[in-house]
Amino acid sequence: MKEVVLKVAQAGCAAGEAYFLETGEKTETSEVTDRNAELARYDSAVSALDRELSESAADSDGETAAIFETERILLEDPKSAGMVRQFIENDGMSSVSAVEKTGNVLAEEIRRNGTAVISQRSGDLNGLTERLVSLLRGGEKDIPAHPFILVAQELSPAQLSAVNPEQILGIVTAKGSPASHVSIIAGNLGVPYYYGSEEAIAEIRSGVRLVLDAGKLILDPDDEMYRMAAEAMNAAKEEKHRKKAAAEGAGIRTRIFANISSPQDIPALIASGADGIGLFRTELLFLNGAAAPTEEDQFIAYRRVAEAMAGKDTVIRTMDLGSDKQSAWLSLPKEKNPALGCRGLRISLQKEALFKTQLRALLRASAYGNVRVMIPMVTSGWEVDRVREAMAACAGELSDEGLPYRLPPLGIMVETPAAAVTADHLAEKADFFSIGTNDLTQYTLALDREAVGLESYYDPCHEAVLRLIGMTAAAGHRHGISTAICGELAANPDIIEKLIELGVDELSVSVSKVSATKAVALEAENRLSRKNRKPEPVSLAAPADGKLVPMKDIPDPAFSSGILGECTGIDPENGKIYAPCDGTVLFIAETKHAVSLLMADGRKILIHAGIDTVQLRGDGFTIFVREGDTVAVGDLLLEADLEKIRKAGLSPMVITACCP
Ligand code: PEP
Ligand code: MG
């Protein structure tokens, strides 16, 4: 048994066998004869690593998934891929040497810049290089089938993706830091992570028993220590599962999505905890280049996003060009009022080839995730019909070409008053609605959204806009389709409760506002459910012996109309009137013919002896309680002289009213 004090990046206790992940074995530079075969080896190692990283991202969530997605972006970096290819093609290097050399060159470049974030990136790049090299050599060897404590000189997220996270009981490395990506992943997995002693780590062999506890690494512990540490580890795991299940149970009904404009936004999106993508603005793909993006360019971008979302809703909007989003290559004619001219879907329907290229890419990407296509600037149903026809034509082509595709659901953006007012009609043609409040405000209030000096007129909370939102959501619900809001209004904390009350099902906000919007929506839902909660029916005992008379037959409209709440009458056999429930005596009529009780849940019950008996001025009534008395069900409240009441020509009916 040997004890070593280490630094703690993630606290906790673990007991298990070590699995030592070998890294850093350098290769002699050697020249290859078949350069094409070497390039193919490199390509297949990159694909294998990309698959591993994307599976790791899909199996995790929040920050951890975001870290794996960032690694994918690093892996896809065209500069490093170009360098590796050059070393192979021009210098005849083996793929392993080319990857190592590229890693060294880039890491050195990054290190020269020198900030903490940059040096983290350099560590991640080293790890990526190591992992690629390992895959080129045939992958990690002898990974145990059972859970283990992962040991390495140095570790990166890419190397972690080589092992099943469920098998990791703890992590120990020679070099590390509490702020590293590996530390964040360990924290999210709920496993301890210790680091800091090269000599101690060098001594560890795979298979040896380890304990991590209170900042100490114990090599080869005795049985008792090992058993106790294993028990503490299992108890901590159970507690974590319990808390996770409880947190998941406290979820909200309104789904909170994120708006993105590029696959580069994915790591931040995943870290935000968004329930999906509510709006992928594809314009960026069209605006940045010197020409329209090809089908392949678009397919890669959409597929990347769809895969990263791992089954969650991924709403991709077709190009919303024109107006404020002009691109040089599209050379649209100058218009006097571009916001009212050829923009959004109108351009797509005019430029058929351009639109079909995008639709083909979207249909193909739909085979890789839960893609939902959305069209901007709709005003009439025939536009939706035209899009469906174009989608069907693309599907036919793809099927003839033998390319995998799926026909995705088609939603419309409700961002013109025309669409909102005819939402009932459009709901028959669309699979979902998403309200673009930025444009809906502009078109409803007749105000250019970029008008300078008129900002005070641009009010997305204007009653007219809110009514259109309400109409749209109501129409959606009548037709069984969901309504989202993807304009800026969705993130306004002052209006979220109103939007939910209007029937909006989803809010899609910028990535940085997801968690704040979730918190506000949760509070709003709780408030609304308290407000709308129907009171439990009251169960009351009969206050007198006699025959029950339903509310509608009580011969006094003050009671039968319901103004005084739910009422029942009793034709009494005798004059004794009892408390129908537990409560406090709130009020006794001066004329002694009526008593009211306050129940524990705040509701009030009125017990009224006879109809119009107020005119007897207390003659013939005896009261047995005082205001403020606590009474139990069945306690005698008052006694009425039925003969006297009848003689006065009045009805002796005893009425109980449960006041609202
Ligand atoms: C909107 O109009 O609210 C919207 C989300 O679309 P964009 O801002 O891209 O026009
Ligand atoms: Mg818009």
XYZ file of C-alpha atoms and ligand atoms in Angstrom:
671
model
C 0.000 0.000 0.000
C 1.287 3.459 -0.885
C -0.263 6.871 -0.275
C 0.383 9.964 -2.412
C -1.114 13.411 -1.854
C -2.446 14.888 -5.107
C -4.204 18.078 -6.158
C -7.982 17.874 -6.418
C -9.688 19.111 -9.592
C -12.982 17.390 -8.733
C -13.561 16.178 -5.192
C -14.994 12.771 -4.391
C -14.150 9.227 -3.517
C -13.517 6.268 -5.843
C -12.305 2.684 -5.608
C -11.451 0.531 -8.610
C -8.839 -1.021 -10.845
C -6.558 1.292 -12.830
C -6.664 1.505 -16.596
C -3.544 3.283 -17.852
C -4.151 5.137 -21.107
C -0.820 5.201 -22.932
C -0.062 8.476 -24.718
C 2.876 10.275 -26.182
C 4.698 7.451 -27.959
C 6.624 9.232 -30.736
C 7.178 7.844 -34.218
C 10.251 8.025 -36.380
C 9.612 10.094 -39.481
C 9.502 7.735 -42.374
C 8.757 8.103 -46.056
C 5.878 6.171 -47.597
C 5.559 4.764 -51.071
C 1.770 4.875 -51.576
C 0.795 8.451 -50.744
C -2.844 7.972 -51.775
C -3.248 5.009 -49.446
C -1.783 7.140 -46.648
C -4.268 9.931 -47.373
C -7.128 7.432 -47.256
C -5.838 6.116 -43.889
C -5.820 9.658 -42.561
C -9.364 10.344 -43.844
C -10.746 7.215 -42.260
C -9.074 7.987 -38.900
C -10.609 11.492 -38.976
C -14.052 10.021 -39.729
C -13.693 7.483 -36.921
C -12.710 10.182 -34.428
C -15.498 12.473 -35.607
C -17.960 9.615 -35.056
C -16.588 8.964 -31.565
C -16.811 12.638 -30.610
C -20.295 13.024 -31.984
C -21.444 9.894 -30.088
C -19.877 11.248 -26.899
C -21.654 14.585 -27.437
C -24.950 12.830 -28.082
C -24.591 10.698 -24.928
C -24.015 13.726 -22.719
C -25.609 17.107 -22.288
C -24.852 20.677 -21.240
C -21.215 21.662 -20.936
C -19.865 18.175 -21.603
C -21.666 17.862 -24.922
C -20.481 21.358 -25.828
C -16.863 20.396 -25.153
C -17.094 17.385 -27.456
C -18.712 19.525 -30.142
C -15.872 22.054 -29.831
C -13.408 19.199 -30.338
C -15.245 18.321 -33.545
C -14.857 21.886 -34.778
C -11.131 21.687 -33.973
C -10.929 18.368 -35.833
C -12.652 19.825 -38.889
C -10.351 22.867 -38.984
C -9.435 23.148 -42.693
C -5.997 24.595 -41.875
C -4.791 21.563 -39.938
C -6.349 19.082 -42.385
C -4.656 20.945 -45.274
C -1.291 20.823 -43.505
C -1.503 17.075 -42.846
C -2.413 16.432 -46.491
C 0.487 18.557 -47.685
C 2.979 16.676 -45.488
C 1.708 13.401 -46.932
C 1.299 14.480 -50.578
C 4.361 16.708 -50.962
C 6.835 15.306 -48.428
C 5.792 11.652 -48.551
C 5.340 11.470 -44.775
C 3.369 8.662 -43.154
C -0.067 9.739 -41.908
C 1.096 9.282 -38.293
C 4.165 11.517 -38.791
C 2.129 14.085 -40.722
C -0.496 14.302 -37.959
C 2.185 14.573 -35.266
C 4.115 17.237 -37.146
C 0.959 19.279 -37.832
C -0.007 19.004 -34.172
C 3.410 20.286 -33.093
C 3.390 23.200 -35.548
C -0.119 24.341 -34.589
C 0.359 23.822 -30.845
C 3.527 25.918 -30.992
C 1.653 28.626 -32.893
C -1.117 28.634 -30.290
C 1.331 28.580 -27.369
C 3.116 31.657 -28.710
C -0.082 33.656 -28.135
C 0.076 32.603 -24.518
C -3.272 33.268 -22.714
C -4.839 30.706 -20.378
C -7.695 29.962 -22.775
C -5.219 29.557 -25.602
C -3.058 27.152 -23.628
C -6.169 25.080 -22.846
C -6.771 24.953 -26.607
C -3.205 23.838 -27.130
C -3.738 20.995 -24.610
C -6.920 19.981 -26.440
C -5.071 20.051 -29.755
C -2.323 17.803 -28.350
C -4.969 15.392 -27.137
C -6.657 15.398 -30.522
C -3.330 14.657 -32.199
C -2.601 11.816 -29.760
C -6.031 10.327 -30.344
C -5.727 10.511 -34.135
C -2.301 8.910 -33.947
C -3.688 6.188 -31.739
C -6.528 5.517 -34.218
C -4.014 5.427 -37.085
C -2.136 2.786 -35.128
C -5.295 0.724 -34.670
C -6.940 2.274 -31.604
C -6.570 1.903 -27.848
C -5.631 -1.563 -26.711
C -6.992 -3.636 -23.875
C -9.672 -1.300 -22.581
C -11.219 -3.338 -19.749
C -14.856 -4.371 -20.001
C -15.526 -3.419 -16.345
C -15.523 0.043 -14.665
C -12.058 1.492 -13.880
C -10.110 4.485 -12.654
C -8.651 6.155 -15.726
C -4.973 6.995 -15.384
C -2.841 8.955 -17.881
C 0.101 11.283 -18.012
C -2.119 13.882 -19.652
C -5.678 13.710 -20.942
C -7.871 15.618 -23.375
C -11.585 15.371 -24.230
C -10.698 13.601 -27.499
C -8.874 10.887 -25.554
C -11.754 10.621 -23.100
C -14.106 9.975 -26.010
C -12.205 6.706 -26.592
C -13.709 5.201 -23.456
C -17.271 4.646 -22.313
C -17.956 7.385 -19.719
C -20.146 5.005 -17.729
C -17.074 2.908 -17.013
C -15.090 5.783 -15.505
C -15.034 5.668 -11.694
C -12.401 8.365 -11.291
C -9.571 10.071 -13.175
C -5.914 10.543 -12.226
C -3.363 12.354 -14.378
C 0.175 13.639 -13.924
C -0.572 16.973 -15.593
C -3.964 18.643 -15.214
C -5.905 21.601 -13.908
C -9.240 22.216 -12.194
C -10.249 24.526 -15.069
C -9.465 22.044 -17.836
C -12.095 20.544 -20.116
C -11.367 17.105 -18.648
C -12.096 18.510 -15.185
C -15.414 19.955 -16.376
C -16.358 16.602 -17.926
C -15.364 14.758 -14.724
C -17.499 17.189 -12.716
C -20.478 16.569 -14.950
C -19.967 12.808 -14.789
C -19.798 13.148 -10.998
C -16.437 11.366 -10.734
C -13.391 12.543 -8.738
C -10.427 13.883 -10.666
C -7.007 14.162 -8.981
C -3.732 15.246 -10.598
C -0.216 16.345 -9.943
C 2.502 13.703 -9.461
C 4.449 12.438 -12.469
C 6.424 9.902 -10.401
C 3.354 8.396 -8.737
C 1.483 8.146 -12.022
C 4.483 6.514 -13.724
C 4.319 3.738 -11.117
C 0.708 2.785 -11.840
C 0.071 -0.219 -14.073
C -3.277 -1.232 -15.540
C -5.115 -3.649 -13.250
C -3.702 -2.433 -9.944
C -6.299 -1.488 -7.281
C -6.586 2.225 -6.475
C -8.505 4.374 -4.011
C -9.048 8.113 -4.384
C -10.157 9.769 -1.180
C -9.780 13.193 0.437
C -7.057 14.310 -1.968
C -5.043 11.112 -1.563
C -4.248 8.439 -4.106
C -3.772 5.048 -2.450
C -2.051 2.396 -4.535
C -2.840 -1.181 -3.661
C -5.031 -0.455 -0.580
C -5.925 -3.157 1.957
C -9.291 -4.923 1.587
C -11.045 -2.980 4.357
C -10.039 0.416 2.970
C -10.987 -0.653 -0.557
C -14.414 -1.881 0.598
C -15.187 1.308 2.559
C -14.152 3.551 -0.334
C -16.296 1.503 -2.740
C -19.299 1.872 -0.403
C -18.820 5.663 -0.145
C -18.475 5.893 -3.938
C -21.686 3.922 -4.554
C -23.639 5.982 -2.002
C -22.494 9.217 -3.711
C -23.552 7.829 -7.103
C -27.016 6.903 -5.832
C -27.470 10.363 -4.345
C -26.480 11.920 -7.674
C -29.007 9.793 -9.569
C -31.732 10.672 -7.074
C -31.050 14.417 -7.415
C -30.955 14.171 -11.200
C -34.312 12.344 -11.305
C -35.838 14.964 -8.976
C -34.507 17.829 -11.112
C -35.870 16.223 -14.280
C -39.268 15.821 -12.654
C -39.400 19.561 -11.982
C -39.375 20.381 -15.688
C -41.490 23.037 -17.344
C -44.175 22.619 -19.989
C -43.084 25.484 -22.253
C -40.145 24.329 -24.329
C -37.220 26.732 -24.540
C -35.324 26.546 -27.822
C -32.352 28.487 -29.164
C -31.789 30.543 -32.287
C -28.555 29.957 -34.181
C -27.060 31.132 -37.454
C -24.183 28.702 -38.020
C -22.975 25.215 -37.031
C -20.263 27.082 -35.093
C -22.939 28.044 -32.538
C -23.536 24.416 -31.569
C -21.165 24.054 -28.595
C -22.645 27.134 -26.910
C -26.153 26.004 -27.819
C -25.649 22.595 -26.243
C -24.071 24.130 -23.144
C -27.102 26.416 -22.789
C -29.396 23.443 -22.093
C -31.837 24.444 -24.855
C -34.563 21.893 -25.647
C -33.751 22.174 -29.342
C -33.187 24.654 -32.145
C -36.204 26.864 -32.772
C -34.641 28.859 -35.583
C -31.526 28.175 -37.645
C -31.183 31.306 -39.774
C -29.497 29.861 -42.872
C -28.869 33.256 -44.484
C -25.285 33.391 -43.236
C -24.423 30.521 -45.577
C -25.781 32.600 -48.442
C -24.524 36.036 -47.481
C -20.861 35.345 -46.803
C -19.625 33.816 -50.051
C -18.982 35.137 -53.524
C -21.552 32.689 -54.900
C -24.506 30.676 -53.626
C -23.476 27.725 -51.453
C -23.633 24.383 -53.235
C -26.027 21.602 -52.252
C -23.084 19.751 -50.724
C -21.942 22.788 -48.670
C -25.437 23.190 -47.323
C -25.984 19.475 -46.727
C -22.795 19.307 -44.630
C -23.862 22.301 -42.509
C -27.449 21.089 -41.966
C -26.418 17.501 -41.297
C -23.813 18.691 -38.795
C -26.458 20.622 -36.871
C -29.045 17.835 -37.078
C -26.594 15.223 -35.815
C -25.369 17.412 -32.985
C -28.951 17.840 -31.758
C -29.243 14.073 -31.355
C -32.978 13.756 -31.945
C -34.042 17.097 -30.488
C -36.162 19.411 -32.654
C -34.001 21.211 -35.219
C -35.976 23.922 -36.991
C -34.123 25.121 -40.076
C -35.488 28.149 -41.863
C -35.126 28.391 -45.616
C -33.138 31.402 -46.811
C -34.698 34.673 -45.707
C -32.890 36.930 -48.160
C -33.780 40.381 -49.412
C -34.712 43.529 -47.498
C -32.008 43.970 -44.829
C -30.201 40.752 -45.928
C -28.700 41.476 -49.359
C -25.995 39.428 -51.038
C -23.845 40.660 -53.916
C -24.165 37.516 -56.089
C -27.944 37.500 -55.899
C -28.074 40.987 -57.530
C -31.642 41.772 -56.584
C -33.172 44.800 -58.307
C -33.295 47.947 -56.195
C -36.704 48.408 -54.600
C -38.340 51.463 -53.095
C -39.649 49.511 -50.103
C -37.496 46.384 -49.840
C -39.220 45.215 -46.640
C -42.460 45.161 -48.621
C -40.893 43.775 -51.763
C -39.115 40.661 -52.888
C -37.846 39.029 -49.690
C -37.941 35.707 -47.855
C -40.131 33.070 -49.425
C -40.962 35.384 -52.336
C -37.350 35.168 -53.555
C -37.267 31.409 -52.988
C -40.369 30.903 -55.116
C -38.944 33.133 -57.870
C -35.466 31.541 -57.949
C -36.569 27.971 -58.355
C -33.127 26.389 -58.892
C -31.642 28.143 -55.873
C -34.563 27.086 -53.680
C -34.527 23.491 -54.876
C -30.826 23.249 -54.086
C -31.580 24.257 -50.518
C -34.576 21.948 -50.233
C -32.568 18.985 -51.525
C -29.872 19.669 -48.927
C -32.529 19.945 -46.200
C -34.273 16.723 -47.221
C -30.946 14.895 -47.260
C -29.944 16.275 -43.833
C -33.342 15.232 -42.466
C -32.196 11.622 -42.720
C -29.665 12.395 -39.946
C -31.806 14.016 -37.281
C -35.081 15.596 -36.298
C -35.036 18.357 -38.925
C -38.125 20.559 -39.311
C -38.181 22.986 -42.215
C -39.678 26.444 -41.810
C -40.503 29.083 -44.416
C -40.308 32.855 -43.790
C -42.601 35.712 -44.859
C -45.708 33.685 -45.649
C -48.860 35.631 -46.453
C -51.081 33.102 -48.258
C -51.876 29.415 -48.324
C -50.875 28.976 -51.979
C -47.269 29.761 -51.040
C -47.250 26.797 -48.650
C -48.744 24.606 -51.408
C -45.933 25.661 -53.787
C -43.286 24.767 -51.202
C -44.855 21.358 -50.582
C -44.849 20.727 -54.345
C -41.178 21.718 -54.587
C -40.327 19.448 -51.645
C -42.162 16.535 -53.234
C -40.275 17.111 -56.507
C -36.938 17.117 -54.647
C -37.924 13.931 -52.815
C -38.653 12.278 -56.178
C -35.240 13.290 -57.558
C -33.360 12.111 -54.473
C -35.154 8.822 -54.525
C -34.285 8.338 -58.244
C -30.660 9.154 -57.438
C -30.642 6.672 -54.536
C -29.612 9.324 -52.001
C -30.896 8.942 -48.427
C -33.493 11.586 -47.459
C -36.588 12.149 -45.344
C -39.532 14.454 -46.002
C -39.420 16.748 -42.945
C -42.379 18.502 -41.299
C -43.026 21.917 -42.839
C -43.795 24.895 -40.612
C -44.459 28.507 -41.368
C -43.248 31.703 -39.804
C -46.146 33.874 -38.816
C -44.602 37.282 -39.261
C -47.161 39.124 -41.358
C -50.561 40.211 -40.079
C -52.037 38.360 -43.070
C -50.641 35.067 -41.769
C -51.785 35.709 -38.201
C -55.309 36.712 -39.203
C -55.672 33.662 -41.466
C -53.864 31.322 -39.068
C -56.938 29.074 -39.007
C -56.624 28.498 -42.740
C -52.811 28.195 -42.707
C -52.934 25.707 -39.815
C -54.567 23.266 -42.231
C -51.483 23.450 -44.441
C -48.641 23.758 -41.905
C -47.184 21.301 -39.424
C -46.221 24.020 -36.945
C -46.201 27.771 -36.432
C -43.369 29.995 -35.311
C -44.150 33.653 -34.796
C -41.434 36.042 -35.956
C -42.292 38.955 -33.708
C -39.491 41.138 -35.103
C -41.205 41.316 -38.472
C -44.733 40.893 -37.138
C -44.208 44.082 -35.130
C -42.802 45.868 -38.174
C -45.695 44.921 -40.428
C -48.444 45.345 -37.815
C -47.322 48.756 -36.645
C -46.398 49.920 -40.166
C -42.907 50.721 -38.976
C -39.608 49.721 -40.601
C -37.786 47.650 -37.947
C -34.624 49.608 -38.723
C -36.245 53.052 -38.785
C -34.033 55.551 -37.022
C -35.614 58.003 -34.620
C -38.923 56.134 -34.406
C -37.831 53.535 -31.850
C -40.618 54.456 -29.447
C -43.163 53.305 -32.049
C -41.523 49.877 -32.382
C -43.336 48.054 -29.580
C -43.520 44.241 -29.839
C -45.749 44.314 -26.719
C -48.328 46.492 -28.507
C -51.838 45.192 -27.903
C -52.261 44.619 -31.652
C -49.200 42.346 -31.803
C -50.268 40.458 -28.673
C -53.745 39.892 -30.090
C -52.256 38.479 -33.309
C -50.066 36.165 -31.232
C -53.127 35.003 -29.273
C -55.098 34.410 -32.486
C -52.260 32.387 -33.985
C -51.739 30.202 -30.910
C -55.484 29.608 -30.557
C -55.777 28.606 -34.226
C -52.765 26.325 -33.828
C -54.305 24.601 -30.816
C -57.639 24.156 -32.579
C -55.761 22.316 -35.344
C -53.441 20.421 -33.021
C -50.209 22.141 -34.053
C -47.699 23.925 -31.837
C -46.906 27.631 -31.856
C -43.474 29.000 -31.035
C -42.155 32.527 -30.837
C -38.704 32.988 -32.305
C -38.454 36.787 -32.413
C -36.721 38.855 -29.754
C -39.945 39.168 -27.767
C -39.582 35.541 -26.634
C -36.748 36.534 -24.297
C -38.475 39.529 -22.733
C -38.935 38.523 -19.073
C -41.745 41.030 -18.606
C -43.984 39.434 -21.228
C -43.214 35.707 -21.002
C -46.115 35.027 -18.624
C -48.503 36.784 -21.003
C -47.174 34.769 -23.963
C -47.694 31.511 -22.082
C -51.172 32.627 -21.086
C -51.899 33.358 -24.746
C -51.129 29.707 -25.507
C -47.589 29.883 -26.897
C -45.965 26.430 -26.566
C -42.313 27.229 -27.270
C -39.979 30.175 -26.908
C -36.864 30.324 -29.063
C -34.257 32.792 -27.882
C -30.611 33.600 -28.477
C -28.272 31.030 -26.939
C -27.102 33.382 -24.182
C -30.687 33.872 -22.968
C -31.814 30.235 -22.778
C -31.239 29.619 -19.095
C -32.682 32.969 -17.941
C -35.748 32.381 -20.139
C -36.199 28.890 -18.658
C -36.160 30.312 -15.148
C -38.678 33.057 -15.978
C -40.959 30.610 -17.829
C -40.912 28.184 -14.884
C -41.954 30.932 -12.461
C -44.616 32.136 -14.881
C -46.063 28.653 -15.274
C -46.218 28.171 -11.517
C -47.978 31.501 -11.081
C -50.447 30.683 -13.849
C -51.207 27.242 -12.514
C -51.915 28.717 -9.063
C -54.142 31.342 -10.671
C -56.050 28.858 -12.806
C -56.256 26.126 -10.231
C -59.901 25.029 -9.767
C -60.840 24.815 -6.069
C -61.320 21.286 -4.775
C -65.041 20.509 -4.433
C -66.128 21.080 -0.827
C -67.654 18.185 0.915
C -70.201 19.354 3.447
C -72.408 17.554 5.915
C -76.155 18.300 5.863
C -76.853 21.199 8.297
C -80.371 19.923 9.047
C -82.500 16.775 8.854
C -84.929 16.855 5.976
C -85.346 16.578 2.217
C -82.629 17.838 -0.159
C -83.664 20.512 -2.678
C -81.402 21.136 -5.697
C -80.051 24.637 -6.249
C -82.257 25.381 -9.259
C -85.410 24.669 -7.216
C -84.613 27.016 -4.307
C -87.445 29.580 -4.427
C -85.148 32.633 -4.146
C -83.135 33.867 -7.147
C -80.457 35.246 -4.786
C -79.538 31.572 -4.200
C -80.767 29.714 -7.303
C -78.965 32.114 -9.708
C -75.529 31.213 -8.322
C -74.628 34.803 -7.342
C -73.859 33.518 -3.869
C -71.962 30.472 -5.138
C -72.958 26.794 -5.143
C -76.067 26.351 -2.970
C -78.223 23.507 -1.697
C -81.538 23.657 0.140
C -83.094 21.358 2.743
C -86.782 21.229 3.626
C -86.228 20.751 7.366
C -87.971 18.229 9.610
C -87.100 20.176 12.728
C -85.527 23.552 13.563
C -82.060 22.385 14.672
C -79.293 23.664 12.368
C -75.739 22.282 12.614
C -72.278 23.234 11.304
C -71.836 21.468 7.910
C -68.011 21.594 8.297
C -65.183 22.495 10.659
C -64.476 26.231 10.794
C -64.516 29.515 12.597
C -67.708 31.532 13.041
C -67.126 34.563 10.846
C -70.428 36.339 11.036
C -73.806 36.060 12.771
C -76.717 38.082 11.312
C -78.221 40.575 13.766
C -81.566 38.964 13.014
C -80.042 35.579 13.985
C -81.330 33.798 10.858
C -77.903 33.300 9.217
C -74.384 32.257 10.217
C -71.246 32.115 8.107
C -68.184 29.945 8.743
C -64.599 30.298 7.522
C -63.027 26.983 6.487
C -59.315 26.223 6.967
C -58.627 26.608 3.194
C -60.055 30.176 3.216
C -63.463 29.416 1.735
C -66.634 30.739 3.353
C -69.896 28.849 3.961
C -73.182 30.623 4.610
C -75.955 28.787 6.455
C -79.269 30.559 6.020
C -82.419 29.527 7.924
C -85.621 30.190 5.930
C -86.337 32.466 2.991
C -86.918 36.166 3.594
C -86.811 35.419 7.355
C -84.835 38.640 7.853
C -88.257 40.328 8.265
C -88.901 38.350 11.489
C -86.132 40.432 13.118
C -84.814 37.503 15.128
C -88.184 36.426 16.482
C -88.187 32.606 16.692
C -84.368 32.133 16.348
C -81.876 31.068 19.044
C -78.103 31.262 18.403
C -75.707 28.827 20.156
C -72.315 30.237 19.000
C -70.474 33.575 18.991
C -68.440 35.212 16.262
C -64.846 33.926 16.443
C -65.818 30.540 17.968
C -64.195 27.449 16.499
C -66.783 24.847 15.573
C -66.597 21.248 14.430
C -68.852 19.614 11.895
C -72.175 18.707 13.604
C -72.004 21.411 16.329
C -75.363 23.099 16.898
C -75.302 26.620 15.419
C -78.857 27.850 15.811
C -82.458 26.709 16.306
C -85.397 28.078 14.349
C -89.041 27.915 15.329
C -90.465 26.367 12.157
C -94.087 26.937 13.210
C -93.501 30.656 13.628
C -91.826 30.888 10.202
C -94.648 29.046 8.487
C -97.267 31.107 10.295
C -95.586 34.257 8.934
C -96.187 32.805 5.458
C -92.469 32.209 4.832
C -90.532 29.136 3.657
C -88.394 27.498 6.407
C -85.957 26.035 3.812
C -82.367 25.819 5.165
C -79.884 26.945 2.551
C -76.129 26.334 2.466
C -74.073 28.515 0.111
C -70.396 27.902 -0.642
C -69.302 31.490 -1.365
C -66.829 32.058 -4.213
C -38.590 37.632 -36.790
O -38.968 38.319 -37.740
O -39.048 37.765 -35.636
C -37.558 36.609 -36.986
C -37.272 35.738 -36.044
O -36.909 36.592 -38.175
P -35.710 37.592 -38.540
O -35.418 38.423 -37.320
O -34.585 36.745 -38.958
O -36.321 38.372 -39.649
Mg -38.438 37.728 -39.792
